């Protein structure tokens, strides 16, 4: 796929999400249907992308042969005409490449053992690398033009349509090094990636998890999957065994994990200094032109109102009937007996009704996707697990992958992925290809907005007090894990780097553990017993090791979605119009501005405070229902 500068990257716009929990172990492959046992209406129609493989091969050959056209622009990007002509062929190639990727990727994900699609995917990946190499001269040549001269170029008829792209490219020019220096940093990226790569191997493949007794007294070896599902168990002793057993290897290897994490900390600090940023947070947020105030407002506002999470902890402790509330109790359901099943067709009707507040244009487009095989619904043999939305930025339309199992979580996953799909669809329909993507800062907003509207609809139409209570709990657990938890990670990440920058001190394993435990206690309050294991939880958060100040965006996305869903319900048409404008904007403006136009200013604390007020309100409603039930 392309990024905001038009530079190729090998990733499609694929958005993944896990909704309302951590899922369950997949069924044995032999128990699953084969694809030919599933009706066509529940499967993707890949003919929407290419009518057949011959067409795919023809487009592949065309791009591969035509890559040589880049050569005629080498050293000649010195005029609006030359730049525009180069962009024309560049984005034409990228559109074709993205469709090639989509066809191969969708085919591969429906049958991971099919060598044909795997081979096609590998072929197009190689072609993507070749395209990236062939076009690598473009950004250095364009940014070598004086800013004053480029300002004039942008006003020309040839380049006016690339105004945002070019201005953003030059916005970061002050932090861009010389071509030779950039090449040196690029070569060292293989070295600076070692801590993350080592973490992946250690955490995902070599971690020596112990064997414990499961809920039935059988010996099982712990894993990441068993940890996640175990925290939802209604058996408190099993939850405790899973929790404590999982942390045994993290505690035993804490110094190794600390060395790997500090390797990333040092890299971020060094790269920020080299590029002339004040600190690593500023360097990370500047890529998408996000003010540091967004990050700081999130943390400081939550800090003032942590009593909201404290209330939730006290209520969980009371309803669960526990003398002590421990971290391994935080995901246990207060209402385990409330479970309903939904067929896919039933869920379609419910989601369609729940999203009516978004207006006819939105709903009609969504229904079009339901009726025209934009979604691959059921789990089948060798199909990729999980769920995602996949878009090329150039049509024919986005696709959704599901693995339907008739649960409430499946229905929320459907609404979530539809949000991604509609965001991509409206952007593609209203923006040229080079603006059809959207920043990760807003990537989860549309999907969580759909979840919020679905939840409210289900609460309003609940058939019993018990069902209503379970739905309020679902929201509060989501707020606990997506809003508070990710903000806590963001605060921890910032604090560790601030200490390193301001005090010149790199924290050791025990210091990292103490800091993490103190923050956990501060967030959850006096009703939560912070077990020694929880302090070591920093070691099992991949985002801290692999990504660069990324997690805060989960919290801000949650905040923006709550604000937008409330506006849509309360204001009606004016808010719908702003929201469709948001969905249609793509990257034609900076993400912070796109959200502001929609009615949410994330540079101010107000939206965060409003979300905290909503969480507080839902806790109060749940408390009332619990009393009413008694």
XYZ file of C-alpha atoms in Angstrom:
630
model
C 0.000 0.000 0.000
C 1.009 3.645 -0.226
C 1.691 5.961 2.686
C 0.933 9.671 2.913
C 3.973 10.630 0.847
C 3.089 8.203 -1.902
C 5.968 5.912 -1.004
C 5.166 2.244 -1.388
C 4.893 -0.080 1.583
C 4.018 -3.736 1.241
C 1.019 -3.606 3.580
C -2.559 -3.358 2.378
C -5.008 -1.278 4.368
C -5.942 -4.190 6.604
C -7.534 -3.411 9.952
C -7.706 -6.082 12.622
C -9.656 -6.080 15.854
C -10.563 -8.363 18.737
C -13.883 -7.379 20.271
C -15.225 -7.917 23.767
C -12.658 -10.341 25.037
C -9.883 -12.555 23.889
C -11.740 -15.250 22.008
C -11.563 -19.010 22.355
C -9.422 -21.764 20.973
C -10.232 -22.587 17.346
C -12.055 -25.819 16.558
C -10.068 -28.716 15.181
C -9.730 -28.323 11.421
C -11.461 -31.661 10.858
C -14.589 -30.327 12.605
C -14.855 -27.367 10.229
C -16.660 -27.141 6.924
C -14.763 -26.904 3.678
C -15.383 -23.829 1.533
C -17.478 -25.713 -0.977
C -19.872 -26.605 1.857
C -20.632 -22.899 2.469
C -23.213 -21.096 0.322
C -21.717 -18.545 -2.061
C -23.636 -15.639 -0.493
C -21.522 -16.051 2.640
C -18.204 -15.982 0.747
C -16.154 -13.274 -0.934
C -16.588 -12.839 -4.650
C -13.000 -12.406 -5.834
C -14.296 -11.790 -9.351
C -15.074 -8.271 -8.119
C -11.307 -7.679 -8.119
C -10.279 -9.695 -11.207
C -12.606 -11.751 -13.367
C -10.060 -14.570 -13.425
C -6.405 -15.386 -12.828
C -5.537 -14.586 -16.414
C -6.535 -10.974 -15.782
C -4.434 -10.966 -12.600
C -1.413 -12.266 -14.493
C -1.898 -9.730 -17.268
C -1.965 -6.837 -14.789
C 1.073 -8.256 -12.998
C 3.020 -8.446 -16.255
C 1.996 -4.915 -17.192
C 3.328 -3.415 -13.956
C 6.514 -5.458 -14.041
C 7.317 -4.405 -17.600
C 6.349 -0.774 -17.122
C 8.514 -0.192 -14.020
C 11.285 0.894 -16.352
C 9.297 4.075 -17.043
C 10.551 5.506 -13.749
C 14.017 5.809 -15.267
C 13.075 8.696 -17.529
C 12.326 10.850 -14.462
C 15.639 10.290 -12.629
C 17.262 13.633 -11.933
C 14.484 15.504 -13.733
C 11.888 16.201 -11.025
C 12.553 19.934 -11.207
C 9.286 21.300 -12.604
C 5.552 20.954 -11.875
C 5.054 19.163 -15.186
C 7.760 16.566 -14.541
C 6.607 15.910 -10.966
C 2.970 15.585 -12.049
C 3.839 13.189 -14.875
C 5.911 11.059 -12.512
C 3.109 10.998 -9.940
C 0.642 9.952 -12.645
C 2.535 6.787 -13.501
C 3.531 6.201 -9.872
C -0.018 6.181 -8.534
C -1.240 4.208 -11.526
C 1.290 1.494 -10.695
C 0.395 1.607 -7.002
C -3.312 1.193 -7.712
C -2.652 -1.830 -9.867
C -0.200 -3.246 -7.341
C -2.695 -2.868 -4.498
C -5.363 -4.733 -6.433
C -2.847 -7.488 -7.201
C -2.084 -7.681 -3.489
C -5.744 -7.767 -2.531
C -6.632 -10.626 -4.865
C -3.686 -12.736 -3.725
C -4.181 -11.863 -0.053
C -7.902 -12.623 0.044
C -7.368 -15.898 -1.768
C -4.518 -16.867 0.553
C -6.478 -16.068 3.722
C -9.403 -18.289 2.790
C -7.093 -21.299 2.395
C -3.678 -20.954 4.021
C -2.601 -24.317 2.624
C -3.312 -23.388 -0.996
C 0.097 -23.027 -2.702
C -1.394 -21.163 -5.673
C -2.413 -18.074 -3.714
C 0.694 -18.264 -1.536
C 2.782 -18.209 -4.699
C 0.833 -15.264 -6.098
C 1.281 -13.382 -2.831
C 5.031 -13.976 -2.846
C 5.239 -12.845 -6.493
C 3.424 -9.587 -5.837
C 5.443 -8.967 -2.663
C 8.603 -9.183 -4.721
C 7.069 -6.866 -7.312
C 6.243 -4.415 -4.534
C 9.872 -4.363 -3.433
C 10.943 -3.742 -7.019
C 8.492 -0.864 -7.337
C 9.720 0.610 -4.059
C 13.307 0.476 -5.271
C 12.431 1.909 -8.690
C 10.588 4.884 -7.159
C 12.951 5.519 -4.232
C 14.476 8.582 -5.943
C 11.198 10.517 -5.901
C 11.034 11.865 -2.346
C 14.727 12.869 -2.087
C 14.538 14.675 -5.439
C 11.303 16.487 -4.642
C 12.408 17.553 -1.161
C 15.693 18.856 -2.549
C 13.681 21.666 -4.153
C 13.723 24.886 -2.120
C 10.589 25.355 -0.006
C 9.820 28.763 -1.555
C 10.063 27.258 -5.006
C 7.829 24.329 -4.066
C 5.230 26.725 -2.646
C 4.995 28.219 -6.133
C 4.934 24.785 -7.765
C 1.985 23.739 -5.587
C -0.091 26.614 -6.951
C 0.336 25.323 -10.504
C -2.525 23.485 -12.261
C -0.373 20.375 -12.526
C 0.384 20.040 -8.802
C -2.550 21.699 -7.023
C -4.261 18.339 -6.528
C -1.173 17.101 -4.635
C -1.092 20.126 -2.304
C -1.659 18.276 0.987
C 0.712 15.473 0.048
C 3.537 17.844 -0.896
C 3.023 20.222 2.018
C 3.148 17.312 4.424
C 6.300 16.045 2.755
C 7.970 19.438 3.234
C 6.557 19.823 6.759
C 8.965 17.158 8.003
C 11.857 18.336 5.838
C 13.534 20.042 8.828
C 13.836 16.620 10.426
C 14.985 14.893 7.260
C 18.710 14.317 6.929
C 20.889 14.369 3.853
C 20.526 11.540 1.366
C 23.747 9.933 2.573
C 22.766 10.238 6.241
C 19.324 8.791 5.521
C 20.971 5.880 3.741
C 23.187 5.247 6.767
C 20.183 5.295 9.119
C 18.311 2.989 6.770
C 21.166 0.490 6.885
C 21.289 0.702 10.690
C 17.545 0.011 10.879
C 18.406 -3.665 10.567
C 20.484 -3.319 13.729
C 17.989 -1.211 15.693
C 15.263 -3.754 14.865
C 17.112 -6.516 16.730
C 15.480 -5.909 20.172
C 12.018 -6.154 18.630
C 12.933 -9.236 16.624
C 14.484 -10.902 19.656
C 11.395 -10.064 21.708
C 9.170 -11.711 19.095
C 11.184 -14.914 19.205
C 11.401 -15.004 22.985
C 7.801 -14.021 23.696
C 6.054 -15.936 20.920
C 8.160 -19.069 20.536
C 10.657 -19.720 23.311
C 8.983 -18.575 26.535
C 9.014 -21.583 28.929
C 5.406 -21.575 30.148
C 4.671 -24.006 33.009
C 2.054 -26.759 33.217
C -0.964 -26.133 35.471
C -4.265 -27.829 36.296
C -7.178 -26.671 34.185
C -10.766 -26.255 35.381
C -11.297 -30.031 35.136
C -8.110 -30.954 36.965
C -6.210 -31.946 33.824
C -2.625 -30.926 33.167
C -2.277 -28.223 30.499
C 0.675 -26.129 29.435
C -0.018 -22.427 29.595
C 0.127 -20.278 26.472
C -0.806 -16.756 25.473
C -4.173 -18.029 24.289
C -4.900 -19.932 27.497
C -3.946 -16.884 29.553
C -6.404 -14.683 27.668
C -9.286 -17.127 27.821
C -8.452 -18.109 31.412
C -8.986 -14.586 32.731
C -12.637 -14.868 31.645
C -13.191 -18.098 33.553
C -15.781 -18.090 36.320
C -13.494 -20.347 38.387
C -11.497 -17.943 40.557
C -8.884 -20.559 41.489
C -8.302 -21.427 37.849
C -7.969 -17.720 37.009
C -5.378 -17.399 39.771
C -3.388 -20.434 38.551
C -3.423 -19.174 34.965
C -2.349 -15.693 36.032
C 0.464 -16.690 38.358
C 1.711 -19.445 36.078
C 1.845 -17.159 33.054
C 4.080 -14.672 34.826
C 6.617 -17.251 36.022
C 8.801 -17.033 32.878
C 8.456 -13.237 32.682
C 9.675 -12.888 36.250
C 12.492 -15.382 35.702
C 13.645 -13.558 32.565
C 12.913 -10.004 33.698
C 16.477 -8.788 33.112
C 16.470 -10.149 29.562
C 13.172 -8.404 28.835
C 14.497 -5.199 30.383
C 17.582 -5.306 28.160
C 15.409 -5.734 25.082
C 13.025 -2.966 26.094
C 15.833 -0.572 26.916
C 17.352 -1.293 23.535
C 14.171 0.155 22.044
C 14.176 3.095 24.478
C 17.744 4.020 23.569
C 16.991 3.706 19.853
C 13.990 6.053 20.075
C 15.937 8.631 22.066
C 18.901 8.511 19.688
C 16.763 8.769 16.554
C 14.814 11.724 18.009
C 18.083 13.525 18.801
C 19.543 12.837 15.366
C 16.453 14.254 13.663
C 16.351 17.331 15.854
C 13.262 16.601 17.952
C 12.949 17.656 21.590
C 11.978 14.171 22.734
C 10.877 10.767 21.410
C 7.151 11.486 21.927
C 7.329 14.558 19.712
C 9.251 12.581 17.095
C 6.684 9.774 17.063
C 3.605 12.011 16.881
C 5.061 14.351 14.263
C 4.826 11.648 11.595
C 1.055 12.245 11.509
C 1.229 15.879 12.656
C -0.461 15.083 15.984
C 0.138 17.726 18.675
C 1.877 16.414 21.785
C -0.986 18.061 23.707
C -3.252 15.218 22.525
C -1.038 12.689 24.301
C -0.603 14.825 27.383
C -4.288 15.772 27.684
C -5.286 12.119 27.602
C -2.993 11.231 30.493
C -3.571 14.341 32.616
C -7.371 14.252 32.280
C -7.592 10.586 33.225
C -5.259 11.304 36.148
C -7.812 13.790 37.528
C -10.706 11.347 37.239
C -9.230 7.950 38.100
C -11.978 7.670 40.702
C -14.215 6.540 37.821
C -12.168 3.349 37.420
C -11.987 3.072 41.203
C -15.814 2.954 41.247
C -15.782 0.156 38.703
C -13.262 -1.821 40.777
C -15.386 -1.438 43.911
C -18.515 -2.584 42.070
C -16.759 -5.623 40.587
C -15.450 -6.628 43.990
C -18.898 -6.301 45.546
C -20.889 -8.140 42.875
C -18.325 -10.934 42.542
C -18.492 -11.351 46.330
C -14.719 -11.247 46.781
C -12.863 -10.348 49.947
C -10.015 -9.167 47.766
C -10.048 -8.049 44.144
C -6.939 -9.133 42.218
C -5.796 -8.309 38.662
C -6.856 -11.791 37.550
C -10.439 -10.922 38.578
C -10.665 -7.822 36.407
C -12.135 -9.617 33.360
C -14.396 -12.090 35.179
C -18.023 -11.538 34.203
C -20.461 -10.260 36.803
C -23.299 -11.947 34.917
C -21.966 -15.221 33.456
C -25.410 -16.717 33.039
C -26.522 -14.116 30.485
C -25.614 -15.459 27.069
C -27.488 -15.226 23.781
C -26.683 -16.651 20.385
C -27.128 -14.816 17.102
C -27.032 -16.308 13.649
C -25.255 -14.194 11.057
C -28.528 -13.359 9.323
C -30.087 -12.282 12.625
C -27.066 -10.125 13.366
C -27.329 -8.438 9.964
C -30.859 -7.317 10.811
C -29.854 -6.071 14.257
C -26.772 -4.197 13.053
C -28.787 -2.625 10.236
C -31.409 -1.425 12.720
C -28.781 -0.228 15.221
C -26.964 1.901 12.632
C -30.058 3.678 11.326
C -28.976 6.873 13.158
C -26.142 7.183 10.602
C -28.628 8.001 7.858
C -29.879 6.462 4.613
C -26.703 6.922 2.568
C -24.597 5.081 5.133
C -27.124 2.304 5.759
C -27.884 1.745 2.066
C -24.177 1.424 1.298
C -23.713 -0.993 4.195
C -26.649 -3.138 3.022
C -25.174 -3.144 -0.467
C -22.097 -4.788 1.015
C -24.203 -7.350 2.916
C -26.077 -8.308 -0.242
C -23.140 -8.394 -2.642
C -20.627 -10.689 -0.988
C -18.255 -8.145 0.505
C -17.969 -10.392 3.581
C -16.473 -13.863 4.060
C -18.512 -15.041 7.025
C -17.869 -18.529 8.346
C -14.854 -20.339 9.757
C -13.745 -23.032 7.322
C -10.832 -25.417 7.047
C -7.471 -23.640 6.709
C -9.035 -20.171 6.768
C -7.191 -17.375 8.534
C -8.425 -16.761 12.077
C -9.688 -13.459 13.491
C -11.373 -10.615 11.637
C -10.303 -7.689 9.500
C -11.294 -5.132 6.907
C -9.195 -4.983 3.752
C -9.088 -2.126 1.258
C -6.879 -1.181 -1.672
C -7.716 2.521 -1.725
C -8.890 2.167 -5.339
C -11.800 -0.247 -5.330
C -13.669 -2.223 -6.295
C -14.796 -2.081 -2.668
C -13.420 -3.077 0.745
C -13.755 -6.676 1.987
C -14.386 -8.089 5.487
C -13.105 -11.360 6.906
C -15.055 -12.954 9.778
C -15.063 -16.310 11.543
C -18.680 -16.456 12.713
C -19.611 -18.521 15.770
C -23.044 -17.088 16.710
C -21.847 -15.060 19.711
C -22.586 -11.535 20.869
C -18.918 -10.750 20.326
C -19.278 -11.865 16.700
C -22.060 -9.328 16.209
C -19.923 -6.549 17.673
C -17.051 -7.662 15.453
C -19.348 -7.381 12.440
C -20.394 -3.839 13.404
C -16.761 -2.935 14.057
C -15.455 -4.189 10.724
C -18.377 -2.593 8.886
C -17.185 0.694 10.408
C -13.750 0.167 8.874
C -15.325 -0.831 5.570
C -17.533 2.229 5.340
C -14.619 4.496 6.286
C -12.571 3.014 3.449
C -15.490 2.989 1.010
C -16.469 6.637 1.506
C -12.825 7.734 1.364
C -12.300 5.847 -1.891
C -15.476 7.258 -3.391
C -14.695 10.857 -2.499
C -10.915 11.149 -2.697
C -8.306 10.558 -5.394
C -6.154 7.509 -4.845
C -3.306 9.435 -3.209
C -5.676 10.639 -0.442
C -7.906 7.565 -0.114
C -6.111 6.105 2.895
C -6.383 7.405 6.440
C -4.063 7.858 9.386
C -3.811 5.234 12.118
C -4.799 8.033 14.506
C -8.375 7.853 13.195
C -8.375 4.235 11.995
C -10.438 2.891 14.910
C -12.872 5.798 15.243
C -15.494 4.679 12.712
C -15.408 1.084 13.929
C -15.869 1.978 17.612
C -18.590 4.488 16.713
C -20.534 1.570 15.243
C -19.961 -0.456 18.398
C -21.277 2.401 20.542
C -24.445 2.711 18.449
C -24.989 -1.059 18.492
C -24.559 -1.217 22.249
C -27.073 1.569 22.844
C -29.558 -0.125 20.519
C -29.201 -3.450 22.337
C -29.601 -1.782 25.736
C -32.737 0.049 24.569
C -34.196 -3.197 23.218
C -33.027 -5.591 25.943
C -35.631 -8.200 26.841
C -34.677 -8.438 30.517
C -32.913 -6.611 33.315
C -30.232 -9.306 33.281
C -29.511 -8.744 29.601
C -29.334 -4.992 30.100
C -26.905 -5.411 33.005
C -24.660 -7.674 30.912
C -24.601 -5.064 28.127
C -23.613 -2.274 30.494
C -20.869 -4.553 31.789
C -19.694 -5.165 28.215
C -19.229 -1.441 27.695
C -17.429 -1.010 31.008
C -15.038 -3.901 30.353
C -14.329 -2.368 26.955
C -13.638 1.006 28.569
C -11.438 -0.698 31.137
C -9.313 -2.464 28.520
C -9.334 -0.036 25.580
C -9.507 3.346 27.300
C -7.949 3.102 30.767
C -5.508 0.248 30.156
C -4.044 1.657 26.952
C -3.771 5.131 28.489
C -1.877 3.575 31.396
C 0.514 1.918 28.973
C 0.956 5.275 27.236
C 1.730 6.999 30.539
C 4.237 4.293 31.459
C 5.926 4.581 28.065
C 6.184 8.361 28.335
C 7.468 8.269 31.913
C 10.227 5.766 31.085
C 11.444 7.894 28.175
C 11.140 11.155 30.131
C 13.353 9.761 32.894
C 15.902 8.648 30.305
C 15.916 12.030 28.502
C 15.694 14.402 31.481
C 17.712 12.439 34.029
C 19.892 10.392 31.713
C 18.793 7.258 33.540
C 17.825 3.940 31.968
C 15.572 1.942 34.291
C 16.483 -1.603 35.204
C 14.071 -4.530 35.479
C 13.128 -3.907 39.113
C 12.641 -0.172 38.511
C 10.426 -0.827 35.490
C 8.435 -3.293 37.559
C 7.989 -0.873 40.469
C 6.876 1.933 38.149
C 4.392 -0.294 36.349
C 2.935 -1.617 39.622
C 2.520 1.906 41.041
C 0.668 3.055 37.943
C -1.584 -0.005 38.028
C -2.436 0.689 41.657
C -3.054 4.367 40.957
C -5.438 3.598 38.100
C -7.437 0.852 39.833
C -7.499 2.355 43.305
C -7.700 0.955 46.853
C -10.024 -1.981 46.107
C -7.482 -3.661 43.835
C -4.727 -5.812 45.332
C -1.688 -5.426 43.079
C -0.064 -8.852 42.983
C 3.687 -8.968 42.517
C 3.142 -10.517 39.107
C 1.264 -7.478 37.798
C 4.316 -5.263 38.148
C 6.033 -7.465 35.561
C 3.221 -7.004 33.049
C 5.263 -4.424 31.099
C 7.298 -7.389 29.790
C 4.298 -9.029 28.099
C 3.019 -5.966 26.187
C 4.341 -6.365 22.616
C 3.394 -2.816 21.618
C 5.958 -1.373 24.043
C 8.719 -3.364 22.378
C 7.624 -3.300 18.752
C 5.945 0.067 18.131
C 6.699 3.703 18.752
C 4.283 5.486 21.138
C 1.380 3.722 19.479
C -0.967 2.621 22.276
C -2.369 6.057 23.148
C -4.295 5.940 19.855
C -6.485 3.102 21.137
C -7.643 5.413 23.934
C -8.062 8.503 21.754
C -9.935 6.458 19.154
C -12.309 5.248 21.870
C -12.801 8.821 23.069
C -13.507 10.246 19.620
C -15.967 7.444 18.852
C -17.963 8.047 22.045
C -18.191 11.750 21.243
C -19.282 11.187 17.649
C -21.892 8.564 18.517
C -23.410 10.911 21.113
C -23.500 13.787 18.617
C -25.150 11.610 15.977
C -27.888 10.506 18.383
C -28.466 13.937 19.892
C -28.143 16.231 16.866
C -29.315 14.071 13.983
C -28.780 15.393 10.457
C -26.095 18.052 11.169
C -23.955 15.495 12.998
C -24.566 12.856 10.316
C -23.391 15.293 7.655
C -20.211 16.048 9.618
C -19.638 12.343 10.218
C -19.979 11.423 6.543
C -17.551 14.248 5.835
C -15.134 12.631 8.266
C -15.522 9.232 6.579
C -15.030 10.836 3.167
C -11.940 12.916 3.956
C -9.250 10.253 3.747
C -5.868 11.959 3.997
C -6.918 15.144 2.236
C -6.160 16.897 5.532
C -4.315 16.019 8.734
C -6.163 13.541 10.945
C -6.436 15.979 13.848
C -8.159 18.497 11.537
C -10.453 15.884 9.989
C -11.701 14.944 13.464
C -12.053 18.584 14.452
C -14.292 19.228 11.445
C -16.399 16.250 12.490
C -16.946 17.866 15.878
C -14.217 16.420 18.112
C -11.128 18.434 19.050
C -8.668 15.900 20.443
C -6.118 18.621 21.238
C -8.358 19.621 24.160
C -9.270 17.624 27.268
C -13.039 18.040 26.773
C -13.677 14.826 24.762
C -11.701 12.777 27.299
C -13.707 14.281 30.151
C -16.967 13.545 28.296
C -15.946 9.906 27.898
C -15.162 9.674 31.602
C -18.585 11.174 32.350
C -20.216 8.529 30.127
C -18.356 5.708 31.862
C -19.389 7.127 35.229
C -22.993 7.372 34.041
C -23.036 3.748 32.876
C -21.639 2.573 36.218
C -24.480 4.418 37.947
C -27.036 2.828 35.613
C -25.596 -0.625 36.284
C -25.689 -0.040 40.043
C -29.361 0.954 39.805
C -30.217 -2.181 37.844
C -28.405 -4.392 40.342
C -30.432 -2.834 43.159
C -33.632 -3.156 41.107
C -32.915 -6.828 40.439
C -32.599 -7.519 44.145
